[in-house]
CSV table of C-alpha atoms in Angstrom, one decimal:
chain,number,residue,atom,x,y,z
T,1,UNK,CA,41.8,-87.3,-26.7
T,2,UNK,CA,41.4,-86.3,-30.3
T,3,UNK,CA,38.6,-83.9,-30.9
T,4,UNK,CA,36.1,-84.7,-33.7
T,5,UNK,CA,37.1,-81.5,-35.5
T,6,UNK,CA,40.8,-82.5,-35.4
T,7,UNK,CA,40.4,-86.1,-36.5
T,8,UNK,CA,40.9,-85.3,-40.2
T,9,UNK,CA,42.8,-82.3,-41.7
T,10,UNK,CA,40.7,-80.0,-43.8
T,11,UNK,CA,42.2,-81.5,-47.0
T,12,UNK,CA,41.4,-85.0,-45.8
T,13,UNK,CA,37.9,-84.0,-45.0
T,14,UNK,CA,37.5,-82.6,-48.5
T,15,UNK,CA,38.9,-85.8,-50.0
T,16,UNK,CA,36.2,-87.7,-48.0
T,17,UNK,CA,33.4,-85.5,-49.2
T,18,UNK,CA,34.8,-85.9,-52.8
T,19,UNK,CA,34.7,-89.7,-52.3
T,20,UNK,CA,31.1,-89.5,-51.2
T,21,UNK,CA,30.2,-87.3,-54.3
T,22,UNK,CA,32.0,-89.8,-56.5
T,23,UNK,CA,30.4,-92.8,-54.9
T,24,UNK,CA,26.9,-91.3,-55.2
T,25,UNK,CA,27.4,-90.1,-58.8
T,26,UNK,CA,25.9,-93.2,-60.4
T,27,UNK,CA,23.4,-94.2,-57.7
T,28,UNK,CA,20.3,-93.0,-55.9
T,29,UNK,CA,21.9,-94.2,-52.7
T,30,UNK,CA,23.1,-91.9,-50.0
T,31,UNK,CA,26.3,-92.1,-47.9
T,32,UNK,CA,27.1,-90.2,-44.8
T,33,UNK,CA,30.1,-90.2,-42.4
T,34,UNK,CA,29.6,-89.3,-38.8
T,35,UNK,CA,32.5,-88.7,-36.4
T,36,UNK,CA,31.8,-88.6,-32.7
T,37,UNK,CA,34.2,-87.8,-29.8
T,38,UNK,CA,32.7,-90.2,-27.3
T,39,UNK,CA,29.8,-92.6,-26.6
T,40,UNK,CA,29.2,-95.1,-23.9
T,41,UNK,CA,27.0,-97.2,-26.2
T,42,UNK,CA,28.1,-100.1,-28.4
T,43,UNK,CA,29.1,-98.7,-31.8
T,44,UNK,CA,26.4,-100.4,-33.8
T,45,UNK,CA,23.7,-99.3,-31.3
T,46,UNK,CA,25.0,-95.7,-31.4
T,47,UNK,CA,25.3,-95.8,-35.2
T,48,UNK,CA,21.6,-96.7,-35.4
T,49,UNK,CA,20.7,-93.7,-33.3
T,50,UNK,CA,22.9,-91.4,-35.4
T,51,UNK,CA,21.3,-92.9,-38.6
T,52,UNK,CA,17.9,-91.7,-37.4
T,53,UNK,CA,19.2,-88.4,-36.0
T,54,UNK,CA,20.6,-87.6,-39.5
T,55,UNK,CA,17.3,-88.6,-41.2
T,56,UNK,CA,18.9,-91.3,-43.2
T,57,UNK,CA,15.8,-93.6,-42.8
T,58,UNK,CA,13.9,-91.1,-44.9
T,59,UNK,CA,15.5,-91.9,-48.2
T,60,UNK,CA,12.9,-92.9,-50.8
T,61,UNK,CA,14.5,-96.3,-51.6
T,62,UNK,CA,15.8,-97.0,-48.1
T,63,UNK,CA,19.4,-97.1,-49.5
T,64,UNK,CA,21.4,-95.0,-47.1
T,65,UNK,CA,24.8,-96.1,-45.7
T,66,UNK,CA,26.4,-94.7,-42.6
T,67,UNK,CA,30.1,-94.8,-41.7
T,68,UNK,CA,30.2,-94.1,-37.9
T,69,UNK,CA,33.5,-93.4,-36.0
T,70,UNK,CA,33.8,-92.9,-32.3
T,71,UNK,CA,37.2,-91.4,-31.3
T,72,UNK,CA,37.5,-92.1,-27.6
T,73,UNK,CA,36.5,-95.7,-27.8
T,74,UNK,CA,38.3,-96.2,-31.1
T,75,UNK,CA,35.3,-97.9,-32.5
T,76,UNK,CA,33.7,-98.0,-35.9
T,77,UNK,CA,30.4,-99.2,-37.3
T,78,UNK,CA,28.9,-99.5,-40.8
T,79,UNK,CA,25.2,-99.4,-41.2
T,80,UNK,CA,23.0,-99.8,-44.3
T,81,UNK,CA,19.3,-99.1,-44.5
T,82,UNK,CA,16.8,-101.9,-45.2
T,83,UNK,CA,16.8,-101.5,-49.0
T,84,UNK,CA,20.5,-101.9,-49.5
T,85,UNK,CA,20.9,-104.4,-46.7
T,86,UNK,CA,18.4,-106.8,-48.3
T,87,UNK,CA,20.3,-106.8,-51.6
T,88,UNK,CA,24.0,-107.0,-50.8
T,89,UNK,CA,25.8,-110.3,-50.2
T,90,UNK,CA,25.7,-111.7,-46.6
T,91,UNK,CA,29.4,-110.8,-45.9
T,92,UNK,CA,29.4,-107.3,-47.6
T,93,UNK,CA,29.1,-105.3,-44.4
T,94,UNK,CA,31.7,-107.3,-42.5
T,95,UNK,CA,34.2,-107.4,-45.4
T,96,UNK,CA,33.8,-103.6,-46.0
T,97,UNK,CA,34.2,-102.9,-42.2
T,98,UNK,CA,37.3,-105.1,-42.0
T,99,UNK,CA,38.8,-103.3,-45.0
T,100,UNK,CA,38.2,-99.9,-43.3
T,101,UNK,CA,39.6,-101.2,-40.0
T,102,UNK,CA,42.7,-102.6,-41.6
T,103,UNK,CA,43.6,-99.0,-42.7
T,104,UNK,CA,42.6,-97.6,-39.3
T,105,UNK,CA,45.1,-99.9,-37.5
T,106,UNK,CA,47.8,-98.3,-39.5
T,107,UNK,CA,46.6,-94.8,-38.8
T,108,UNK,CA,45.3,-94.3,-42.4
T,109,UNK,CA,41.8,-93.1,-41.3
T,110,UNK,CA,41.0,-91.1,-44.4
T,111,UNK,CA,42.2,-93.9,-46.8
T,112,UNK,CA,40.1,-96.5,-44.9
T,113,UNK,CA,37.0,-94.4,-45.1
T,114,UNK,CA,37.6,-93.5,-48.8
T,115,UNK,CA,37.9,-97.1,-49.7
T,116,UNK,CA,34.9,-98.1,-47.7
T,117,UNK,CA,32.8,-95.3,-49.2
T,118,UNK,CA,33.8,-96.2,-52.8
T,119,UNK,CA,33.1,-99.9,-52.1
T,120,UNK,CA,29.6,-99.0,-50.8
T,121,UNK,CA,29.1,-96.7,-53.8
T,122,UNK,CA,29.8,-99.6,-56.2
T,123,UNK,CA,27.2,-101.8,-54.5
T,124,UNK,CA,24.7,-99.0,-54.4
T,125,UNK,CA,25.3,-98.4,-58.1
T,126,UNK,CA,24.7,-102.1,-58.8
T,127,UNK,CA,21.4,-102.3,-57.0
T,128,UNK,CA,20.2,-98.7,-57.1
T,129,UNK,CA,21.4,-97.1,-60.4
T,130,UNK,CA,21.1,-93.4,-60.9
T,131,UNK,CA,17.9,-92.2,-62.7
T,132,UNK,CA,18.2,-88.6,-63.9
T,133,UNK,CA,14.4,-88.3,-64.1
T,134,UNK,CA,13.8,-89.1,-60.4
T,135,UNK,CA,17.0,-89.0,-58.4
T,136,UNK,CA,18.0,-86.1,-56.2
T,137,UNK,CA,20.8,-85.8,-53.6
T,138,UNK,CA,18.5,-86.4,-50.6
T,139,UNK,CA,21.2,-86.0,-47.8
T,140,UNK,CA,24.1,-83.8,-47.3
T,141,UNK,CA,27.6,-85.1,-48.3
T,142,UNK,CA,29.3,-83.2,-45.5
T,143,UNK,CA,30.7,-85.0,-42.6
T,144,UNK,CA,28.6,-84.7,-39.4
T,145,UNK,CA,30.0,-84.6,-35.9
T,146,UNK,CA,28.9,-84.8,-32.3
C-alpha cells in the first residue's frame, strides 16, 4: 500500500501547495488537501470528519473547500462548506470531482488535484472575491495527512 507521505513527490506536493496559493489569491475562500492512508468510512462521511478536524468550518464566510483522498480504498471526496455550497451551480461538485477522477484513473494524481483546486478557486473568486481590508489566510495551505 502507498503511504500518505509517498503519494506525491516533494516537487508534486509543492506544485499542489502553489496551486492552492494561486487559487486563493483572488478570494477569501480557503482550500485544503487531505491525504489519508486508510479509512473504513465512506469517503464523503470521512471527508466531513476531516473538514471539522482541520477547523475548516471556522472560516468567517463558510467558504472552505476540502479535497479528500484515501489511498487504500482509492477513494476521493470533494466537500464545500455551506457558504460556497449554497452559491455554486447544482452540478459543480460532481463535475469537479469527475474531472479530478478522470486524471486519477490515468495515474495523474497531482494534475487532477491541481485542476480541481484551480476550478474551485475560480468559483470562490466569483462568489467570494478577495478584500484586502478584511481577508486573511485563515487556514494552512500545506497538505494534511493521517
